[in-house]
CSV table of C-alpha atoms in Angstrom, one decimal:
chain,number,residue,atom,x,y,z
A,1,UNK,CA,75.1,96.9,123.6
A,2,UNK,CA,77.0,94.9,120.5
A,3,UNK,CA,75.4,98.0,118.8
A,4,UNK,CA,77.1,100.4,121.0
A,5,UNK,CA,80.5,99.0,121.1
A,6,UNK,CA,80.5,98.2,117.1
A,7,UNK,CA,79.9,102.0,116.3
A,8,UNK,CA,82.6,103.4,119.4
A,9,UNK,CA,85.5,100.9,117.7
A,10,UNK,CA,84.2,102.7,114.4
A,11,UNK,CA,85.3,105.7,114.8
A,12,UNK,CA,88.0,104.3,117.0
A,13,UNK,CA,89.6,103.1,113.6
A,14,UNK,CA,89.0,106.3,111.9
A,15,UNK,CA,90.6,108.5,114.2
A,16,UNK,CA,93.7,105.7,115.1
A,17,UNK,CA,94.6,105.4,111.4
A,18,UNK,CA,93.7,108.6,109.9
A,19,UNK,CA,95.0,110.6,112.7
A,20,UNK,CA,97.2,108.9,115.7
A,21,UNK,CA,99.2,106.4,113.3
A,22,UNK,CA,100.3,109.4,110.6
A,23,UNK,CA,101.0,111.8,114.0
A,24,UNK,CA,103.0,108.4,115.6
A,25,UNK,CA,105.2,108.7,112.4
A,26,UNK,CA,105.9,111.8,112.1
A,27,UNK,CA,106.8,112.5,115.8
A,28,UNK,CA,109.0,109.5,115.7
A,29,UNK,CA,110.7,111.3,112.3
A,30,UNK,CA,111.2,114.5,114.9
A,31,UNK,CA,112.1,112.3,117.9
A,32,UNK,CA,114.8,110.3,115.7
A,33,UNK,CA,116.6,112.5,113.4
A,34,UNK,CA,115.5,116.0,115.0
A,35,UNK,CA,115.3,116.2,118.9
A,36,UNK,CA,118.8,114.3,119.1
A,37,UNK,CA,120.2,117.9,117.3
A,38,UNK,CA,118.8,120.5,119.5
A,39,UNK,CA,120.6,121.3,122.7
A,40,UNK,CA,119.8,119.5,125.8
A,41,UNK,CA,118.1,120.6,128.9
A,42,UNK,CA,117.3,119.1,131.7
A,43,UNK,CA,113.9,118.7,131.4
A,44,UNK,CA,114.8,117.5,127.4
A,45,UNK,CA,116.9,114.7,129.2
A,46,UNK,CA,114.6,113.2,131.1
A,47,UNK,CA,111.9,113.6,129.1
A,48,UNK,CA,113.8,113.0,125.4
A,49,UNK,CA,114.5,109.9,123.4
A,50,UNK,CA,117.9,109.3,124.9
A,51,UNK,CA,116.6,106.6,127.4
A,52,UNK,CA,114.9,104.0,125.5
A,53,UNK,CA,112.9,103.0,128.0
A,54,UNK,CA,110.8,106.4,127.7
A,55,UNK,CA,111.1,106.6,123.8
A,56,UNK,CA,107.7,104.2,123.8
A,57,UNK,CA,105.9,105.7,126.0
A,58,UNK,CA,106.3,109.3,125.2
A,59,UNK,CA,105.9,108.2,121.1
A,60,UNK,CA,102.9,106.4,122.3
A,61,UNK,CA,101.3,109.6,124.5
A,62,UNK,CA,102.5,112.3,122.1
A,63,UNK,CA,101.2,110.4,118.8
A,64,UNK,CA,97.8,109.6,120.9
A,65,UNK,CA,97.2,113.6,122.2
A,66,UNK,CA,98.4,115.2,118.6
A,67,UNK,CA,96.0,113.1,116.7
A,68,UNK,CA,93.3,113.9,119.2
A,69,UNK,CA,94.0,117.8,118.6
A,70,UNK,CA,94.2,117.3,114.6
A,71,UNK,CA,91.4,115.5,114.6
A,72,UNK,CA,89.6,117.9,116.3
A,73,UNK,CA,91.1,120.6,114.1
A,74,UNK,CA,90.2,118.7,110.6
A,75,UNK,CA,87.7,121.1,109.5
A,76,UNK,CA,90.3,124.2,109.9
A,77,UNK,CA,93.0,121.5,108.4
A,78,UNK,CA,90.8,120.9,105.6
A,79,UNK,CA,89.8,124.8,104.4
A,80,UNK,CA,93.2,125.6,104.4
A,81,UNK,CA,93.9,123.0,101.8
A,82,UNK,CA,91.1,123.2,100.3
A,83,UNK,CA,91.4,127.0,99.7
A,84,UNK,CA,88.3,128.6,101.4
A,85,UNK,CA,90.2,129.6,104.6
A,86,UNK,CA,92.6,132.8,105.0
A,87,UNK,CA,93.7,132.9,101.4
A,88,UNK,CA,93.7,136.5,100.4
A,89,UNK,CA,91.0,136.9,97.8
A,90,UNK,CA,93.0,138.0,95.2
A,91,UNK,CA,94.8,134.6,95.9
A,92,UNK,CA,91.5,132.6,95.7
A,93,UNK,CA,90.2,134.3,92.7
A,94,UNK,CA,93.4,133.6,90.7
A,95,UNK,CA,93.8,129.7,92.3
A,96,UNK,CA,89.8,129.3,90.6
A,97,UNK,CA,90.7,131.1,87.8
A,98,UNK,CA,93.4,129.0,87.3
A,99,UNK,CA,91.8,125.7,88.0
A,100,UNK,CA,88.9,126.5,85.9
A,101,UNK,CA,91.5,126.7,83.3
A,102,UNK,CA,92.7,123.5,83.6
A,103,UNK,CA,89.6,121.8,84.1
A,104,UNK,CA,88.1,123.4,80.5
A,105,UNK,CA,91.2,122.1,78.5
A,106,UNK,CA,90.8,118.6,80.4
A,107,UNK,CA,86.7,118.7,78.6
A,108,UNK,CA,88.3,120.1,75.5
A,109,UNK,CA,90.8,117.5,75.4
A,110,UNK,CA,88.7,114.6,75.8
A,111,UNK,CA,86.3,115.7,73.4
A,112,UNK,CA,88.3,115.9,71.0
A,113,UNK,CA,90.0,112.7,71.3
A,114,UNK,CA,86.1,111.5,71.0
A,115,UNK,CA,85.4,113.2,68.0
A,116,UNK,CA,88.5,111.6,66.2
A,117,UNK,CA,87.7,108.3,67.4
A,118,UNK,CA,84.2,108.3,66.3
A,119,UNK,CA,85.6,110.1,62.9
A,120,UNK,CA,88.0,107.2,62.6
A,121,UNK,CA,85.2,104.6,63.0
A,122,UNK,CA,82.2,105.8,62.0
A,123,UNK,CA,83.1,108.8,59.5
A,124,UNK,CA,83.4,112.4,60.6
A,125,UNK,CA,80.1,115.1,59.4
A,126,UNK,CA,80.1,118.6,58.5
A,127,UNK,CA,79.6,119.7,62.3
A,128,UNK,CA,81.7,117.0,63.9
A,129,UNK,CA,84.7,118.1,61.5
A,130,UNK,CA,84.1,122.1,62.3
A,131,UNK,CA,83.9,121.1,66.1
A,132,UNK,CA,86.7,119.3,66.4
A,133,UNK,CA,88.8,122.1,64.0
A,134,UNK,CA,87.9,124.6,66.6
A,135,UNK,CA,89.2,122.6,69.7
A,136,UNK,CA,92.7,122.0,67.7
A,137,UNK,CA,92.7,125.3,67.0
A,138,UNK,CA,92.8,126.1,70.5
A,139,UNK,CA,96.2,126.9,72.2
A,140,UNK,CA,95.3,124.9,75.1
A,141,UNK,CA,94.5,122.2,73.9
A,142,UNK,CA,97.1,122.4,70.8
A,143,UNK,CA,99.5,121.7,73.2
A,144,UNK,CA,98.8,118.3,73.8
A,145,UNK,CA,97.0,116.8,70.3
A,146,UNK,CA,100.3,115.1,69.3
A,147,UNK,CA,100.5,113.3,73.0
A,148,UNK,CA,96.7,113.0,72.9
A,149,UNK,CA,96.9,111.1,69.3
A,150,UNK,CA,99.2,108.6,70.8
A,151,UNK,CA,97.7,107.7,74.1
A,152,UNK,CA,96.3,104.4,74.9
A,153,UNK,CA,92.3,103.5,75.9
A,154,UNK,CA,93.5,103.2,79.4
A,155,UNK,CA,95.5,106.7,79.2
A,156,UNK,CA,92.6,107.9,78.0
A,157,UNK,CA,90.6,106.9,81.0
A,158,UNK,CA,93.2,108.2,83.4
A,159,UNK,CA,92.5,111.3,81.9
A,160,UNK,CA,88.6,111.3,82.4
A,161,UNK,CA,89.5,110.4,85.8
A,162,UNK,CA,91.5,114.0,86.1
A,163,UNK,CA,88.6,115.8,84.7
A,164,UNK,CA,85.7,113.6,87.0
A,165,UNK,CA,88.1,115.2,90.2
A,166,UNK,CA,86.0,118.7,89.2
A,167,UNK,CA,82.7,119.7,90.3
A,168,UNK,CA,80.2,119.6,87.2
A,169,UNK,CA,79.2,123.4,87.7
A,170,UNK,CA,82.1,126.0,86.9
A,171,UNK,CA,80.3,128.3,89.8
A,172,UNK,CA,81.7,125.5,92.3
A,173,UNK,CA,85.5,125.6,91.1
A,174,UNK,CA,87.7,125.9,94.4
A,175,UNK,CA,91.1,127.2,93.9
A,176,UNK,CA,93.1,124.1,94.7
A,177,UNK,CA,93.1,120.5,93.1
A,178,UNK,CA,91.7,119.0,96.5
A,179,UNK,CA,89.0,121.3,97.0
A,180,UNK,CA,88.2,120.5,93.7
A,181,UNK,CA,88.0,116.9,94.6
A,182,UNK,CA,86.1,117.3,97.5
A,183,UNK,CA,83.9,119.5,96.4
A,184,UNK,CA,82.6,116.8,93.1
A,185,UNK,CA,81.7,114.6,96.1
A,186,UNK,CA,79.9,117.8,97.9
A,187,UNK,CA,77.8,118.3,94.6
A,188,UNK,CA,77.1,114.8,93.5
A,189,UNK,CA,73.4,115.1,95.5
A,190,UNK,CA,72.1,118.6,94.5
A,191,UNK,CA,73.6,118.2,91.3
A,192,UNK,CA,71.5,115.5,90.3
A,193,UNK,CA,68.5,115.0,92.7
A,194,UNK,CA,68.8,118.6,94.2
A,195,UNK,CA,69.6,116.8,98.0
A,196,UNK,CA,71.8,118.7,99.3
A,197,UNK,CA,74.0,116.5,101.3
A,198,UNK,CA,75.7,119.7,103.3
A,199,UNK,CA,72.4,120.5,104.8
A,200,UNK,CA,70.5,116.7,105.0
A,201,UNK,CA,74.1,114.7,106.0
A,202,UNK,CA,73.2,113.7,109.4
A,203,UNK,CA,69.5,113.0,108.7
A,204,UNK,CA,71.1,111.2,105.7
A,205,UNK,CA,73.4,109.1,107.2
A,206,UNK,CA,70.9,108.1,110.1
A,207,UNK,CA,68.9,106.4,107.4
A,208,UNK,CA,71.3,104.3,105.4
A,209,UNK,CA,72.7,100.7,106.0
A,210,UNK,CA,75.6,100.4,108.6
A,211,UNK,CA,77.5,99.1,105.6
A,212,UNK,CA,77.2,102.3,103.4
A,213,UNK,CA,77.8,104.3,106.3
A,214,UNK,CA,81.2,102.5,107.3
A,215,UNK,CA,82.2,102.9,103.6
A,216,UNK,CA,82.0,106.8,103.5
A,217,UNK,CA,84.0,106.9,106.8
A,218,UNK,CA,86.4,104.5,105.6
A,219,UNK,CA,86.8,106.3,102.3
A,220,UNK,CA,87.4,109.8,104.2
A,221,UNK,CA,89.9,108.0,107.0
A,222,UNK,CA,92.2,107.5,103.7
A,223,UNK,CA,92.0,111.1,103.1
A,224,UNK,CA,92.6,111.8,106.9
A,225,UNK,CA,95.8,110.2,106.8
A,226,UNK,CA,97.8,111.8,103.9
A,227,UNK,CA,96.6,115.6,105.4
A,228,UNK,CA,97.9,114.4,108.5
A,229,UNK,CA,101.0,113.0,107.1
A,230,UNK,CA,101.3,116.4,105.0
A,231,UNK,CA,100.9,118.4,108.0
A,232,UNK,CA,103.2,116.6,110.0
A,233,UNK,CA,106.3,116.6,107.6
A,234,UNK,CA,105.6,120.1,107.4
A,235,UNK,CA,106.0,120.8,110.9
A,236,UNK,CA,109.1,118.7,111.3
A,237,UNK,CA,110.6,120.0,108.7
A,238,UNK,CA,110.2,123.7,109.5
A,239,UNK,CA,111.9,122.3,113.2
A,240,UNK,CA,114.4,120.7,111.2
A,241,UNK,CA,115.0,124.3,109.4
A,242,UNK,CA,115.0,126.3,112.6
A,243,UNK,CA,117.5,123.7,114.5
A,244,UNK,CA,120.1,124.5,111.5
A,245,UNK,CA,119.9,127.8,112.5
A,246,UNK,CA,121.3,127.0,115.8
A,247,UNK,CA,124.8,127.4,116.8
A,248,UNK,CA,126.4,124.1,116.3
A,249,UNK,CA,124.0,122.3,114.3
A,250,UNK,CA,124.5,118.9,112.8
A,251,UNK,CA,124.4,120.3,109.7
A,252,UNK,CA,124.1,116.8,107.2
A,253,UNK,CA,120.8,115.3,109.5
A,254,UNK,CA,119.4,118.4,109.9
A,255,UNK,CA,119.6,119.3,105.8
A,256,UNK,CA,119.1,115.7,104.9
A,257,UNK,CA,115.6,116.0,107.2
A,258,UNK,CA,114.7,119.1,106.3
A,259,UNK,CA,114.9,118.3,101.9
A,260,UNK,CA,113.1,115.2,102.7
A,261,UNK,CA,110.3,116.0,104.6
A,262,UNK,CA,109.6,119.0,101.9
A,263,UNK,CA,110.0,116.6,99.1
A,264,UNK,CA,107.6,114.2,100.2
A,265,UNK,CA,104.4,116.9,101.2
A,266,UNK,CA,103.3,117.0,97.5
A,267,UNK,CA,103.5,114.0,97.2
A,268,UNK,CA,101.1,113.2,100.2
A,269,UNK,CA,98.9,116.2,98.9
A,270,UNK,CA,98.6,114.0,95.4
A,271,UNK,CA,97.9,111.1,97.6
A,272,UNK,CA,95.3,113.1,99.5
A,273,UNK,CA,93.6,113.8,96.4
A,274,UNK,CA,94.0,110.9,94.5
A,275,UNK,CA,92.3,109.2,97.6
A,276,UNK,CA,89.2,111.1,97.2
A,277,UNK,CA,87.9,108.9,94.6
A,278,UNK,CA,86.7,106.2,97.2
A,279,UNK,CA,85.9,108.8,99.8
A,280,UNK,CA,83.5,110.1,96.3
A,281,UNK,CA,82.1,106.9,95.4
A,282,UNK,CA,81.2,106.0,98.8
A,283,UNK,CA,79.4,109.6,99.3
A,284,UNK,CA,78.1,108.7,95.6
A,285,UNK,CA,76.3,104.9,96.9
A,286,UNK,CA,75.0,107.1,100.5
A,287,UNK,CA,72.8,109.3,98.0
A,288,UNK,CA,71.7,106.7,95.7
A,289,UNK,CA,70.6,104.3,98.0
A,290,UNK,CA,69.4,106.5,101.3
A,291,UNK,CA,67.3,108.7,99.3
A,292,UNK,CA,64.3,106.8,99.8
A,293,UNK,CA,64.9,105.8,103.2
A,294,UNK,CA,65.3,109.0,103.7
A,295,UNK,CA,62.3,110.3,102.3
A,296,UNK,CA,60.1,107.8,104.4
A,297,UNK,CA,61.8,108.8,107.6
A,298,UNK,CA,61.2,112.6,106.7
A,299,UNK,CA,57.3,111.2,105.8
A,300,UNK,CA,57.4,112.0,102.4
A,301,UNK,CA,56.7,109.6,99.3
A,302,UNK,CA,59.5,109.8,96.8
A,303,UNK,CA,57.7,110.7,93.4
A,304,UNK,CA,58.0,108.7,90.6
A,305,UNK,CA,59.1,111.3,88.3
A,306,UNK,CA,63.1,112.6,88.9
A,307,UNK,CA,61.4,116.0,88.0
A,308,UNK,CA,58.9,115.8,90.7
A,309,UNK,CA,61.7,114.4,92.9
A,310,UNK,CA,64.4,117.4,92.7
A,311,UNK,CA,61.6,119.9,93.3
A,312,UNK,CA,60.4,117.8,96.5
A,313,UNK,CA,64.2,117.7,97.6
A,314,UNK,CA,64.9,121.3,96.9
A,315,UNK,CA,61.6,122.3,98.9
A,316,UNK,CA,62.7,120.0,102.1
A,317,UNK,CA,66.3,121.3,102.3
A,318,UNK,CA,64.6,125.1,101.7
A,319,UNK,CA,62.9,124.0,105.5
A,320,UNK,CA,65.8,122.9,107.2
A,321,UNK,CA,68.4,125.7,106.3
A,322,UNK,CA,66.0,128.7,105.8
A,323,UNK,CA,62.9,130.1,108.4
A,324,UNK,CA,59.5,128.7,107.9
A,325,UNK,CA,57.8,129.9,105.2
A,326,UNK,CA,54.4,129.7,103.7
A,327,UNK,CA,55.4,128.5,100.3
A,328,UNK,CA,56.9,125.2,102.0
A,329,UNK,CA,53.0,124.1,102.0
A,330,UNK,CA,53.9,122.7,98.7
A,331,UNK,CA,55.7,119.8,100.4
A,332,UNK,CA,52.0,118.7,101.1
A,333,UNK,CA,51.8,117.4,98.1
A,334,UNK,CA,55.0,114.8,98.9
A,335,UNK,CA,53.4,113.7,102.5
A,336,UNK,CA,52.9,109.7,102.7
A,337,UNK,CA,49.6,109.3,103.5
A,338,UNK,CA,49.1,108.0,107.3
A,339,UNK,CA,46.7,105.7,107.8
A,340,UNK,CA,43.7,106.0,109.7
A,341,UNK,CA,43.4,105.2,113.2
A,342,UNK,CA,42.2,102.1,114.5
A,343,UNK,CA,38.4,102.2,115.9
């Protein structure tokens, strides 16, 4: 029962603060500085903020049912920021290009800050000093060599981080900085141990500690609650827009409303991304650590060779996305060996 209740006030506190506390804000935003504007009604009377007994309760019930539909909606809220979901593709083929752009002269960048570090301190060879001359001599990254000279170790590291915000493979480049982001932590498993965690996450997270498992939904609730902050403002906003075109508006709250609320969604988008770091490095520790587990609840042996392992890993998430086959036989070879029945 203590069991029960701990895992219902789990997700409890993932969908209050990523979804019903950044919907309680920005309805009380609209309820405050908006819905006073618009032309009354009877109905908007009894029902609006102008008795303050009812402001509470109908913050409290709206802010409850709207994060209940946006959480319920995340996956569509998600693909639209992330870029895979009704962008044109001409308009998804130029966001990738783009990004893919930025992400090369990010390596490029750091590399060549390497090279002159380790020319500086341990003495530059033939190659090293031809290497380096071709990333100068690159427009992109020409740009930036006089800023790049001058920054510190821990500027330096802030930039890794930028680049570490891409997925490893160029063939995995979405067209916006938080697909990006999201997508690193998609890869992290294939990418090195060929699990796929899109296919294997349920059977994943069934295996790992409660612990490891609260981390990866605590690191995505930060996530949750700048896309439904960014959502929010957006909506309020565009209300704020369509009151001034009303025809007495109260033209300073309104404007005043409106700027601010635009302002402040890329700055929650940054946030969004920024905060997929944890959400990353908590999908990062679910892989490393439930791979075994995993692998024993499946009824396999994890090999002692990583080679061995990715091919054993590829083969078992072959069976669970694609039809039987007879070439997944060669999982045989992985099967723990049961022991033999008592007499």
């Amino acid at each position: 029962m203590g069991d029960i209740a701990k895992g219902v006030f789990t997700g409890a506190w993932s969908l209050l603060v990523g979804w019903i506390v950044p919907s309680a804000l920005n309805l009380a935003v609209f309820l405050l500085a908006v819905a006073p504007t618009l032309q009354r009604t009877s109905l908007a009377d009894r029902l609006g903020p102008g008795s303050p007994v009812r402001l509470p309760l109908l913050l409290l019930t709206g802010s409850v049912l709207i994060g209940f539909v946006l959480h319920a909606l995340q996956n569509v809220l998600y693909r639209l920021l992330e870029g895979y979901l009704l962008w044109p593709q001409r308009v998804f083929d130029r966001g990738c290009g783009r990004q893919l752009r930025i992400k090369h002269v990010l390596r490029d960048r750091i590399t060549a800050m390497r090279l002159e570090q380790r020319a500086h301190d341990e003495g530059a060879n033939d190659a090293a000093a031809a290497r380096l001359a071709r990333l100068r001599d690159d427009p992109g990254v020409a740009r930036y060599t006089r800023r790049d000279q001058a920054r510190s170790a821990i500027q330096r590291a802030l930039l890794q981080e930028r680049l570490s915000r891409y997925p490893i493979s160029d063939e995995q480049v979405a067209p916006t900085r938080l697909g990006n982001a999201i997508r690193r932590l998609e890869e992290y498993g294939y990418e090195r141990f060929r699990l796929d965690t899109q296919v294997m996450w349920h059977e994943l997270t069934g295996c790992v500690p409660d612990q490891v498992r609260r981390q990866v939904e605590l690191g995505r609730t930060r996530v949750d609650f700048f896309i439904a902050l960014l959502y929010g403002h957006g909506v309020v906003a565009a209300c704020a827009a369509a009151a001034l075109l009303s025809s007495r508006p109260q033209t300073g709250i309104l404007t005043i409303s409106c700027v601010a609320l635009t302002l402040l969604i890329p700055v929650w988008y940054w946030s969004a991304t920024k905060a997929t770091d944890e959400w990353a490095a908590s999908v990062r520790s679910l892989v490393n650590l439930g791979r075994k587990p995993l692998a024993e609840a499946l009824g396999y042996t994890l090999p002692a060779e990583l080679h061995d392992e990715r091919a054993m890993w590829t083969m078992v998430c072959r069976l669970s996305r694609l039809p039987y086959h007879e070439r997944a036989q060669a999982l045989d070879q992985f099967r723990a060996s049961s022991a033999p029945p008592p007499v």
